[in-house]
Coordinates of C-alpha atoms and ligand atoms in Angstrom, one line a residue:
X1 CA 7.2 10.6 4.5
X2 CA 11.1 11.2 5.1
X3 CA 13.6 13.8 5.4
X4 CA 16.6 15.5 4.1
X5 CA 20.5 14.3 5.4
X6 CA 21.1 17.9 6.1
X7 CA 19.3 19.7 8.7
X8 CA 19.5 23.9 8.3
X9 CA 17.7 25.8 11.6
X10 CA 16.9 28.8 9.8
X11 CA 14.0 31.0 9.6
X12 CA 11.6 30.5 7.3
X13 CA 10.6 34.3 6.6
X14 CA 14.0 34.6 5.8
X15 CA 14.5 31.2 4.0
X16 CA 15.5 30.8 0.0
X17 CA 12.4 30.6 -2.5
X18 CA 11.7 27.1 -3.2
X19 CA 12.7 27.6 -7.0
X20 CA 16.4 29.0 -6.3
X21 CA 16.5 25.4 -4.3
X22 CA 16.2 23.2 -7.1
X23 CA 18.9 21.6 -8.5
X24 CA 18.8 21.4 -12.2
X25 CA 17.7 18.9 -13.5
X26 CA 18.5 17.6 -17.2
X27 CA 16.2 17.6 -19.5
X28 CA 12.6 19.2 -20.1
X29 CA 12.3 22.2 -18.0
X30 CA 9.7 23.2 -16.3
X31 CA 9.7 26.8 -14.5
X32 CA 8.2 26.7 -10.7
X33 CA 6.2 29.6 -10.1
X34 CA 8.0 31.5 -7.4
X35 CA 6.0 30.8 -3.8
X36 CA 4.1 33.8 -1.7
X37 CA 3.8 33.4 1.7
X38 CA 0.7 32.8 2.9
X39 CA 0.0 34.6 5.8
X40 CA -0.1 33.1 9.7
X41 CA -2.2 33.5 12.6
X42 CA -0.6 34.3 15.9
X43 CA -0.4 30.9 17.7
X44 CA -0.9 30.5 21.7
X45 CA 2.2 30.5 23.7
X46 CA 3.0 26.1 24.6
X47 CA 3.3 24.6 27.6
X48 CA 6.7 23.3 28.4
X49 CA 8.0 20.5 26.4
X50 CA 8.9 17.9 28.4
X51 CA 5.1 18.3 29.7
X52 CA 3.6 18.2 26.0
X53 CA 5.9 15.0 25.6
X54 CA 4.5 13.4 29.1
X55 CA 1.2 14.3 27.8
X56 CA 1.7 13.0 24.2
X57 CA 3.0 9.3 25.7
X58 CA 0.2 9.4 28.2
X59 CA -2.4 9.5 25.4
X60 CA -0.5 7.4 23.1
X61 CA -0.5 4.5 26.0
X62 CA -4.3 5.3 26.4
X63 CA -4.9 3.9 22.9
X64 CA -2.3 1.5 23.2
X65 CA -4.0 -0.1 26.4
X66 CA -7.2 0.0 24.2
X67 CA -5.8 -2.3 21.8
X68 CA -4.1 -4.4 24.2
X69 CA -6.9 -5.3 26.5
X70 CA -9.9 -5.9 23.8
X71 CA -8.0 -6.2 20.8
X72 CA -4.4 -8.6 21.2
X73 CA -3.2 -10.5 18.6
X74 CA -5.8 -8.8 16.0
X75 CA -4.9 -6.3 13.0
X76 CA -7.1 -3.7 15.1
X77 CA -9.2 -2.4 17.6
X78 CA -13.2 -1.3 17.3
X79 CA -12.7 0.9 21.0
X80 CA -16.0 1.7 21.4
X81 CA -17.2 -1.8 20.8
X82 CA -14.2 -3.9 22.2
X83 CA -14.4 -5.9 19.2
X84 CA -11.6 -6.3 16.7
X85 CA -11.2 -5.7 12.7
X86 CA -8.9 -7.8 9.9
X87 CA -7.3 -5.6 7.7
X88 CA -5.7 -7.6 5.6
X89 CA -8.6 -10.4 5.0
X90 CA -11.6 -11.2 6.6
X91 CA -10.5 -14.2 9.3
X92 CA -7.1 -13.6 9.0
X93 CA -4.6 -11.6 11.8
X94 CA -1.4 -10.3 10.9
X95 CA -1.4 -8.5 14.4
X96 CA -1.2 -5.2 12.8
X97 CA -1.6 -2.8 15.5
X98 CA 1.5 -4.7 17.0
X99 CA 4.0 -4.8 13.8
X100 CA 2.9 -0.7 13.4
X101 CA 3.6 -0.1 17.1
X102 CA 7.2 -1.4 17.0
X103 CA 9.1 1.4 16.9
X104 CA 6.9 3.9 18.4
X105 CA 6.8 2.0 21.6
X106 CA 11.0 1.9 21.2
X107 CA 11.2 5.5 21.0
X108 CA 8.5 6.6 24.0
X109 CA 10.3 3.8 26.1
X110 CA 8.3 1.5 26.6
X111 CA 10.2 -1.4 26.7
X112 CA 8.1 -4.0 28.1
X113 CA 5.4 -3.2 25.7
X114 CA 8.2 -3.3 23.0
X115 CA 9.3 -6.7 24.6
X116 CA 6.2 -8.5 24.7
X117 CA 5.1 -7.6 21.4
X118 CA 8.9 -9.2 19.6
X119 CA 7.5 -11.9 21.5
X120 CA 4.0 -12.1 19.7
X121 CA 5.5 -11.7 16.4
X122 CA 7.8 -14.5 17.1
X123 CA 5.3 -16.6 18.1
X124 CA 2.2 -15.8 16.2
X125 CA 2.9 -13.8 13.1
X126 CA 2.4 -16.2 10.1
X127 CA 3.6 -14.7 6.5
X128 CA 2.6 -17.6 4.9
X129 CA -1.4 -17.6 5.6
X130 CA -3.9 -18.3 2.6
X131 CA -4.5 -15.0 2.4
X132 CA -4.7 -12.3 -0.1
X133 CA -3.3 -9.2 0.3
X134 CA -2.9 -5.6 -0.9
X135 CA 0.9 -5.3 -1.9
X136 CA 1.1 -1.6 -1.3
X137 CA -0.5 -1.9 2.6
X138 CA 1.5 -5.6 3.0
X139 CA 5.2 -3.4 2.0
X140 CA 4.3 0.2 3.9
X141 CA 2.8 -1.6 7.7
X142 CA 4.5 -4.9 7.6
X143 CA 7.6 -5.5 6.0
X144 CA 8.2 -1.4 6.8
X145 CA 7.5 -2.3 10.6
X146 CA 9.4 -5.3 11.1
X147 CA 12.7 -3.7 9.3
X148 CA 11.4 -0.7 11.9
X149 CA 11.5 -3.1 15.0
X150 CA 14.5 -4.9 13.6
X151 CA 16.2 -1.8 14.1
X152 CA 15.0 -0.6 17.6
X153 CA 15.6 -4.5 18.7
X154 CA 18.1 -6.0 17.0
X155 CA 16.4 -9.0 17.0
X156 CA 17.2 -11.0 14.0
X157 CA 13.8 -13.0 13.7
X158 CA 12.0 -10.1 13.0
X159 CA 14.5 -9.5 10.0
X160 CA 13.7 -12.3 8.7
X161 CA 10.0 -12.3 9.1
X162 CA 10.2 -8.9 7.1
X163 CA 12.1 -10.9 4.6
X164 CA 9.9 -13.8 4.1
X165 CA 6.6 -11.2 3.9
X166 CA 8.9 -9.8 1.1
X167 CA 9.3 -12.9 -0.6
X168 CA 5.7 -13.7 -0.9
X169 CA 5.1 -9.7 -2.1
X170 CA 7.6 -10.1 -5.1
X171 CA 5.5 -12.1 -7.2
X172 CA 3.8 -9.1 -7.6
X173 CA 6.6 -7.6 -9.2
X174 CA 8.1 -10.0 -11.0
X175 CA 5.2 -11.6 -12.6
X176 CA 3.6 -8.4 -14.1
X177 CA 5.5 -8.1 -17.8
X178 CA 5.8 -4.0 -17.2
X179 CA 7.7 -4.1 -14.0
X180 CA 4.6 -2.7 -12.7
X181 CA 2.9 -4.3 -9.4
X182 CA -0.4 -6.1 -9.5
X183 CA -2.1 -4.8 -7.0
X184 CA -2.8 -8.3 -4.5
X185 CA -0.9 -11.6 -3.6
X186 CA -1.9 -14.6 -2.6
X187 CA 0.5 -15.2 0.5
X188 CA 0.5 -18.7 0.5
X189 CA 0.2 -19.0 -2.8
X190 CA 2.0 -16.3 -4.6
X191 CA -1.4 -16.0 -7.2
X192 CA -1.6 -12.2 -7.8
X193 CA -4.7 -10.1 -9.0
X194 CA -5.6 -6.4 -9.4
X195 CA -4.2 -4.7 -13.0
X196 CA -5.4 -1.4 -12.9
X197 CA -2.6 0.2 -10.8
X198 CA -2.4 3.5 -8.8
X199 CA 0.7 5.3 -8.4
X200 CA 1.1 5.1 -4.9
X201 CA 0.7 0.8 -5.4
X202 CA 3.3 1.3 -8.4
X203 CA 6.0 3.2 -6.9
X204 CA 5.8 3.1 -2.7
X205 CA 7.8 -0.2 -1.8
X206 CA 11.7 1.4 -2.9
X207 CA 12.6 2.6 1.1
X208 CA 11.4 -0.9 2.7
X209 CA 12.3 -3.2 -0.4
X210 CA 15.9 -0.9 -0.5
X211 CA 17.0 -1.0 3.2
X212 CA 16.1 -4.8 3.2
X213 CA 18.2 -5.5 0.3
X214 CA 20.9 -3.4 1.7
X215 CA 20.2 -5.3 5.1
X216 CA 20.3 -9.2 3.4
X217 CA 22.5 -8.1 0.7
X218 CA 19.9 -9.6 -1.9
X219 CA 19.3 -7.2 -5.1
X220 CA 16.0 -8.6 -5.7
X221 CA 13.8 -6.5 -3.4
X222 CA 15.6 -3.0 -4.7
X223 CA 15.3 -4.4 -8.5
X224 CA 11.8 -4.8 -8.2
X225 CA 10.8 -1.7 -7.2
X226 CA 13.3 0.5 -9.0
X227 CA 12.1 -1.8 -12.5
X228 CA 8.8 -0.5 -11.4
X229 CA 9.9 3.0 -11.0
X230 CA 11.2 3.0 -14.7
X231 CA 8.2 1.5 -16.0
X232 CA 6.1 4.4 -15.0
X233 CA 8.6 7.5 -15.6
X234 CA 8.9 5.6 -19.1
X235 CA 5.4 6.3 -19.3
X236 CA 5.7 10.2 -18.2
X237 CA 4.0 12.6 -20.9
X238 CA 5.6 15.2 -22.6
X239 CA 5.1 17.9 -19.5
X240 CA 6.8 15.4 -17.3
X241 CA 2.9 14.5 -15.3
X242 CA 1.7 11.5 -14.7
X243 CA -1.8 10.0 -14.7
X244 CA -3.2 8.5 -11.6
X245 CA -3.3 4.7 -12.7
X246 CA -2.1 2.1 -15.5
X247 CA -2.6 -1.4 -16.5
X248 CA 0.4 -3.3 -14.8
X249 CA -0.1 -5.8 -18.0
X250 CA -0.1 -3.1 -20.9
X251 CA 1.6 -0.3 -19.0
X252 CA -1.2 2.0 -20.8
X253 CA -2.9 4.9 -18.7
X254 CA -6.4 3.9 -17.1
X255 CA -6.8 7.2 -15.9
X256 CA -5.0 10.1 -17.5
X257 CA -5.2 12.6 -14.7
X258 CA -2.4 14.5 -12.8
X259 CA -4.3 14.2 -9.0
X260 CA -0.8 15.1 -7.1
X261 CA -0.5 15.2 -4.0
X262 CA -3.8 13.7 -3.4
X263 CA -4.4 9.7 -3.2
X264 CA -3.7 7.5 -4.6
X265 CA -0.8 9.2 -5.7
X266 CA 0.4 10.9 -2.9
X267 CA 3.4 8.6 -1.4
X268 CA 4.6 7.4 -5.3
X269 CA 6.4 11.2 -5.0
X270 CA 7.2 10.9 -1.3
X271 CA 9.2 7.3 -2.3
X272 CA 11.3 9.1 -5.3
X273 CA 12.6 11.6 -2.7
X274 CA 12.7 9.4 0.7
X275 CA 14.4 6.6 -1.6
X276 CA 16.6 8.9 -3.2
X277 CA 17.8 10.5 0.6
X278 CA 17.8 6.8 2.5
X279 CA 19.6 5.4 -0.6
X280 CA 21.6 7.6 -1.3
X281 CA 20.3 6.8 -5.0
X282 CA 20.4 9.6 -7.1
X283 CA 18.5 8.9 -10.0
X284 CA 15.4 9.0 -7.6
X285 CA 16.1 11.7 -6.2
X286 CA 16.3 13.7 -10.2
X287 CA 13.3 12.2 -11.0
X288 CA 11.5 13.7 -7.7
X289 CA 12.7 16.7 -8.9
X290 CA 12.0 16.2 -12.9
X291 CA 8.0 15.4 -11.6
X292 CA 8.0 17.7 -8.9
X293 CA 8.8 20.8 -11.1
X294 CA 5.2 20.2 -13.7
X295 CA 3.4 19.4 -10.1
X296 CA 3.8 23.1 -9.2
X297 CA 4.3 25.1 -12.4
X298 CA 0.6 23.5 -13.9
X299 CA -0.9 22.4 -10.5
X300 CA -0.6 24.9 -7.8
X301 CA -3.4 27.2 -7.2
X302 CA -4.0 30.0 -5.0
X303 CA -7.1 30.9 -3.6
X304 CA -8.4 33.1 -0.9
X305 CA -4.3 33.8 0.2
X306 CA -3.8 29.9 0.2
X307 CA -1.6 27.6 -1.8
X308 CA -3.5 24.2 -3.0
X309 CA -3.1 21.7 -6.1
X310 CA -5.9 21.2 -8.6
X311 CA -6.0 18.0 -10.9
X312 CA -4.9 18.4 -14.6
X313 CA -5.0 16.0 -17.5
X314 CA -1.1 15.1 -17.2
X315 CA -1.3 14.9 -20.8
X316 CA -1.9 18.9 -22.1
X317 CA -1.8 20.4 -18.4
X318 CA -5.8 21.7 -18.8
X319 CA -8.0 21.3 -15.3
X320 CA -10.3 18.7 -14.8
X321 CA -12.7 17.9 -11.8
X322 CA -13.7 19.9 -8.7
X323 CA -11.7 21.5 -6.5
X324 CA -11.2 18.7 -4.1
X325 CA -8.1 18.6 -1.4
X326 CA -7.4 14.8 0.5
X327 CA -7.0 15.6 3.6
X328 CA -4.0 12.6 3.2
X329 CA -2.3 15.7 0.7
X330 CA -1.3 17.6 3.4
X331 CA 1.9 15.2 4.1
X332 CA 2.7 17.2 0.9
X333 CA 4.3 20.0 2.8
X334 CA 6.4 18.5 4.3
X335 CA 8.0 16.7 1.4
X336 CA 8.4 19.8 -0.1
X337 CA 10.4 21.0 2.4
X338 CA 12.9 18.2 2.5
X339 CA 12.9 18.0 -1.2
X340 CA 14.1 22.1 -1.4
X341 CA 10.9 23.7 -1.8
X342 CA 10.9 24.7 1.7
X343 CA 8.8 28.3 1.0
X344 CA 6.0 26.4 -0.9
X345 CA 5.8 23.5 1.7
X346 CA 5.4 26.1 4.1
X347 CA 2.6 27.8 2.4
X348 CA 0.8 24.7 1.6
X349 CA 1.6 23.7 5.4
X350 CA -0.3 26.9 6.3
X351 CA -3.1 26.5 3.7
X352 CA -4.0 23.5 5.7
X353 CA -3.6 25.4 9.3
X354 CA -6.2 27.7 8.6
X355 CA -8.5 24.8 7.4
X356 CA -7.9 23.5 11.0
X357 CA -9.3 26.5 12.1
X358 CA -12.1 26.5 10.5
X359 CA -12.4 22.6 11.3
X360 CA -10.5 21.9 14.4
X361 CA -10.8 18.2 13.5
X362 CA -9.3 18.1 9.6
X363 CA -12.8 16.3 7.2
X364 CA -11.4 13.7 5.0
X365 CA -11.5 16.0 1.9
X366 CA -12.4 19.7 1.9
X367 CA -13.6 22.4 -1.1
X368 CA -10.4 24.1 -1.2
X369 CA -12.2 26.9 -2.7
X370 CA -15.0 27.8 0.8
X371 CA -12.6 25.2 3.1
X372 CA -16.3 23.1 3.0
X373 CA -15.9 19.5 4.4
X374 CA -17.0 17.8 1.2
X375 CA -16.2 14.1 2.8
X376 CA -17.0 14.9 6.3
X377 CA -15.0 11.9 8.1
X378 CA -12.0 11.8 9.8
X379 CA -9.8 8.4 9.7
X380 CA -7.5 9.4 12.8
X381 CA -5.3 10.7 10.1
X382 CA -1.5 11.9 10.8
X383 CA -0.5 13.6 7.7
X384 CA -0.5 17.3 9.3
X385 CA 1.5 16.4 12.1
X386 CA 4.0 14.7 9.9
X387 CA 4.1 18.1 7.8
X388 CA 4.5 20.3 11.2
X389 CA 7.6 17.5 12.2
X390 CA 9.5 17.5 8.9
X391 CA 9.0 21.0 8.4
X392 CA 10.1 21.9 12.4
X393 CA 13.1 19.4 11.5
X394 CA 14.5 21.4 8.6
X395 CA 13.3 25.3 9.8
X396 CA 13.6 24.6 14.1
X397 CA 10.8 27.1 13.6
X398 CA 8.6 26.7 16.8
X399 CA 5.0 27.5 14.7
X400 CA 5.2 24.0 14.0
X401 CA 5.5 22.9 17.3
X402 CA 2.5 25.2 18.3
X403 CA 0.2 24.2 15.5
X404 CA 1.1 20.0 15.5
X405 CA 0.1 20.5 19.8
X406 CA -3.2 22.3 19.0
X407 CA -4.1 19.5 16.1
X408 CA -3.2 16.7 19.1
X409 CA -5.6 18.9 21.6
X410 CA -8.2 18.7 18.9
X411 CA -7.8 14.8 18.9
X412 CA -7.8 14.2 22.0
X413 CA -10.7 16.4 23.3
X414 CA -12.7 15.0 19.9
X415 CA -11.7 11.5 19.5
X416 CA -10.6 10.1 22.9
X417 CA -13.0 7.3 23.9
X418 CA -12.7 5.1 27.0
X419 CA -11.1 2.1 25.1
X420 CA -8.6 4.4 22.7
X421 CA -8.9 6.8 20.3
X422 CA -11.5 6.3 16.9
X423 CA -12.1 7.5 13.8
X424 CA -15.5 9.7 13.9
X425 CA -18.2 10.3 10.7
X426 CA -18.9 13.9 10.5
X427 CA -15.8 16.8 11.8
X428 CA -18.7 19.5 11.2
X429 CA -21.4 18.2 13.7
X430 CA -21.5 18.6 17.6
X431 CA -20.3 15.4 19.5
X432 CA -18.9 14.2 15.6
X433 CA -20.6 11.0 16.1
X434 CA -17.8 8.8 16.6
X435 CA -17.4 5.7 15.2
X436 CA -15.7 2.6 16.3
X437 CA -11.6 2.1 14.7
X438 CA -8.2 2.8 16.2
X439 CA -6.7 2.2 12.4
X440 CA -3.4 0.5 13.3
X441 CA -1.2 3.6 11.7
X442 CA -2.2 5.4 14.5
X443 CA 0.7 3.6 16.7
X444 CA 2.8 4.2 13.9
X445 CA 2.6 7.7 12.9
X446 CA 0.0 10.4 14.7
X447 CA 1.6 10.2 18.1
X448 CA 5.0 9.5 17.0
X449 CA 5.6 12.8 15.4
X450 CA 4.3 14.8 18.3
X451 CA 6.4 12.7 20.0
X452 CA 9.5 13.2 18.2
X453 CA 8.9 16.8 18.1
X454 CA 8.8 17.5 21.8
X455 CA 10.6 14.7 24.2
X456 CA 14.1 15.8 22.5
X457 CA 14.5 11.7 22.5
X458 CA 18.0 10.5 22.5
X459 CA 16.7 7.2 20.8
X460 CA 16.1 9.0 17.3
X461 CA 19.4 10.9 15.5
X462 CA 17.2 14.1 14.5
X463 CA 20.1 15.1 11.9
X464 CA 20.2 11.9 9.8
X465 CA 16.5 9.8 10.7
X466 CA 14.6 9.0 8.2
X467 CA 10.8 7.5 8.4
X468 CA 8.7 6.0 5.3
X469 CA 5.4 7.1 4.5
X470 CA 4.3 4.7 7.4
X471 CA 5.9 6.4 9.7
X472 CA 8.9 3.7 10.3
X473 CA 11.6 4.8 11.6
X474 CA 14.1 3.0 8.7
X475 CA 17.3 5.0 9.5
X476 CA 18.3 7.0 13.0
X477 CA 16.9 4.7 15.6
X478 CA 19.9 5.0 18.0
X479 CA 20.5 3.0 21.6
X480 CA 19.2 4.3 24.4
Ligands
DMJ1 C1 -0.8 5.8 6.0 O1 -1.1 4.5 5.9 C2 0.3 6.1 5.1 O2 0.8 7.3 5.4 C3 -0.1 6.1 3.6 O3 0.9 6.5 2.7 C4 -1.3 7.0 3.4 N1 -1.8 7.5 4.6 C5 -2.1 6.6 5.6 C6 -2.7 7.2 6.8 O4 -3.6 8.2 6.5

């Protein structure tokens, strides 16, 4: 999840509607229903930043220390247990936790952390195991946070280990006749599997695959996933919506329905518009706005005062299922905002405030209708606090700041155990039985935001950075 080049400080009561924003864009037109603000709560006064920030690096070490002390060398840690989880594939170890920390620990300073885990990846990391992986996770964590430590490092050997994990993704790409990814690889052996193919596996690999292509000068990795990017706007109905998944082999529609901004769609959008800004690639950047346009005109809903998306059949536009909100949809505000639909990112950014209030700890997927926790988990998820940063970033509006620290209170007083921080099975009961996984974007992303938002770092340019959907820093990491 990414922002815009351009960085206004404006109000956003007095900001331009989200439709006078939008550039036109050629062909069939869609007309965006013009955005309502959604009301907001009064929000309690902050402590001083510099103390938030202290506090926010405190906690993220906490976890951090978690991992390092039961967990080294694995993908992640079980905190509660002390044991350790594979990601990837059972047996296997790409040291996740370490790959996604990269930057993070780069930015809070921690340099000896940073040090020591360049060090591990040198070392240990093996891109070559007989393993198979998902392509989509392999791009977003890996290749996305070795580019990410390349940066904060400069060391060169972690360059090229995002390189070779590249490599041994592109089969993927290149072997599927539609452009369109199969959905595993075989590392060592480059056999690929998996044809039914969700959006967010078809179309999130242009920001990693494009900075390393603009980093080793070879086309390939850019080729691959813009060739998959035209594959699946080819396939686009007459409304300009997409489905949710295709056949990578047939390029026909598995499953016709429009589900935006919820998984697995969600970061396919975020990619068109963070490509288009990192790239400076414009024909990304018109189709964000082409499918962007149908997303709000047939999608957006309002109920009860709040802004949310339904699911349509991207073929005639009608509804289909319940109405179910991802809890990983809420990035969506954010991208709105940097894409130029700043009043409807802040609505939707404020639909998903007041379900913190009525949940102080967000449920994986809520009845947007009552604000019910329909799936009642939480995965240590940071897709709020990335909204509250991007949106802070282009506004400088401090309600962001206020909300993203009371979501990080929530965390900590709910899901701080003695070896880290966990994922817990039910928001809505007492003591939210927690269960036992510090999932390795936690280093990556949750923390980072806060972080970014209130230590004023001078390690991040806050007019030009960009970060993926993973969080990665892949443009504005400065010296420091
Ligand atoms: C992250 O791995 C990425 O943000 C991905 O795009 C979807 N969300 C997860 C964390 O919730």
């Amino acid at each position: 999840m990414g922002p815009n080049s351009t960085f206004t400080r404006r109000s956003l009561l007095t900001a331009t509607a989200g439709a006078a924003l939008v550039p036109a864009v050629a062909g069939r037109a869609t007309a965006v229903p013009r955005p309502v603000a959604v009301p907001r709560a009064a929000a309690a006064p902050l402590p001083d930043g510099a103390r938030i920030a202290a506090e926010v690096r405190t906690e993220f070490l906490h976890g951090w220390r978690g991992y390092t002390a039961a967990a080294w060398g694995y993908d992640e840690v079980c905190p509660v247990s002390g044991r350790h989880h594979d990601f990837f594939a059972p047996g296997r170890t790409f040291g996740l936790s370490i790959v996604e920390a990269l930057d993070t620990l780069y930015l809070m300073g921690l340099d000896t952390d940073l040090a020591e885990s360049c060090d591990w990846i040198e070392a240990h990391l093996d891109p070559a195991q007989d393993a198979e992986v998902e392509v989509f996770e392999a791009v977003i964590r890996l290749v996305g946070g070795l580019v990410a430590g390349y940066h904060a490092t400069g060391r060169g050997s972690l360059l090229a280990r995002a390189r070779e994990f590249a490599d041994r993704l592109l089969p993927a790409f290149t072997r599927s006749p539609t452009g369109i990814p199969y959905t595993t690889v075989n590392l060592r052996t480059g056999a690929v599997q998996g044809t039914t193919v969700a959006l967010a596996q078809a179309g999130t690999s242009v920001m990693e695959f494009g900075e390393l292509s603009r980093l080793t000068g070879d086309d390939r990795y850019l080729d691959a996933s813009m060739r998959a990017y035209t594959a699946v706007l080819d396939r686009r109905s007459s409304l300009d919506l997409l489905g949710t998944s295709l056949n990578a082999e047939t390029g026909r529609w598995v499953d016709p329905a429009s589900v935006a901004p919820n998984p697995p769609v969600d970061s396919f959008y975020e990619y068109l518009w963070g490509g288009g800004a990192l790239l400076k690639n414009r024909q990304l950047t018109d189709w964000f706005q082409l499918l962007t346009r149908p997303v709000l005109a047939r999608q957006s809903v309002r109920a009860d005062g709040l802004l949310w998306f339904r699911s349509v059949d991207h073929r005639t536009g009608r509804p289909v299922g319940p109405p179910r909100q991802s809890e990983l949809a809420a990035f969506y505000a954010g991208l709105l905002g940097k894409g130029g639909f700043l009043q409807t990112g802040a609505d939707y950014y404020r639909s998903w405030t007041a379900a913190l209030d009525r949940h102080p700890v967000l449920p994986e997927t809520l009845d947007y209708t009552d604000l019910a926790a329909v799936d009642r988990g939480n995965q240590l998820r940071p897709e709020y606090p990335n909204s509250a940063f991007d949106l802070w970033r282009i506004t400088g509006d401090g309600y962001y700041r206020q909300t993203a620290y009371r979501w990080f209170r929530s965390m900590a007083e709910s899901q701080r155990v003695a070896g880290g921080y966990t994922v817990c099975g039910d928001v809505t009961v007492r003591g939210m039985q927690p269960g036992d996984l510090t999932p390795a974007y936690w280093f990556a992303e949750n923390l980072k935001y806060l972080w970014l938002m209130f230590s004023g770092t001078p390690r991040f340019d806050y007019r030009r950075g960009l970060l993926s959907t993973e969080g990665k820093v892949l443009r504005g990491l400065l010296p420091g």
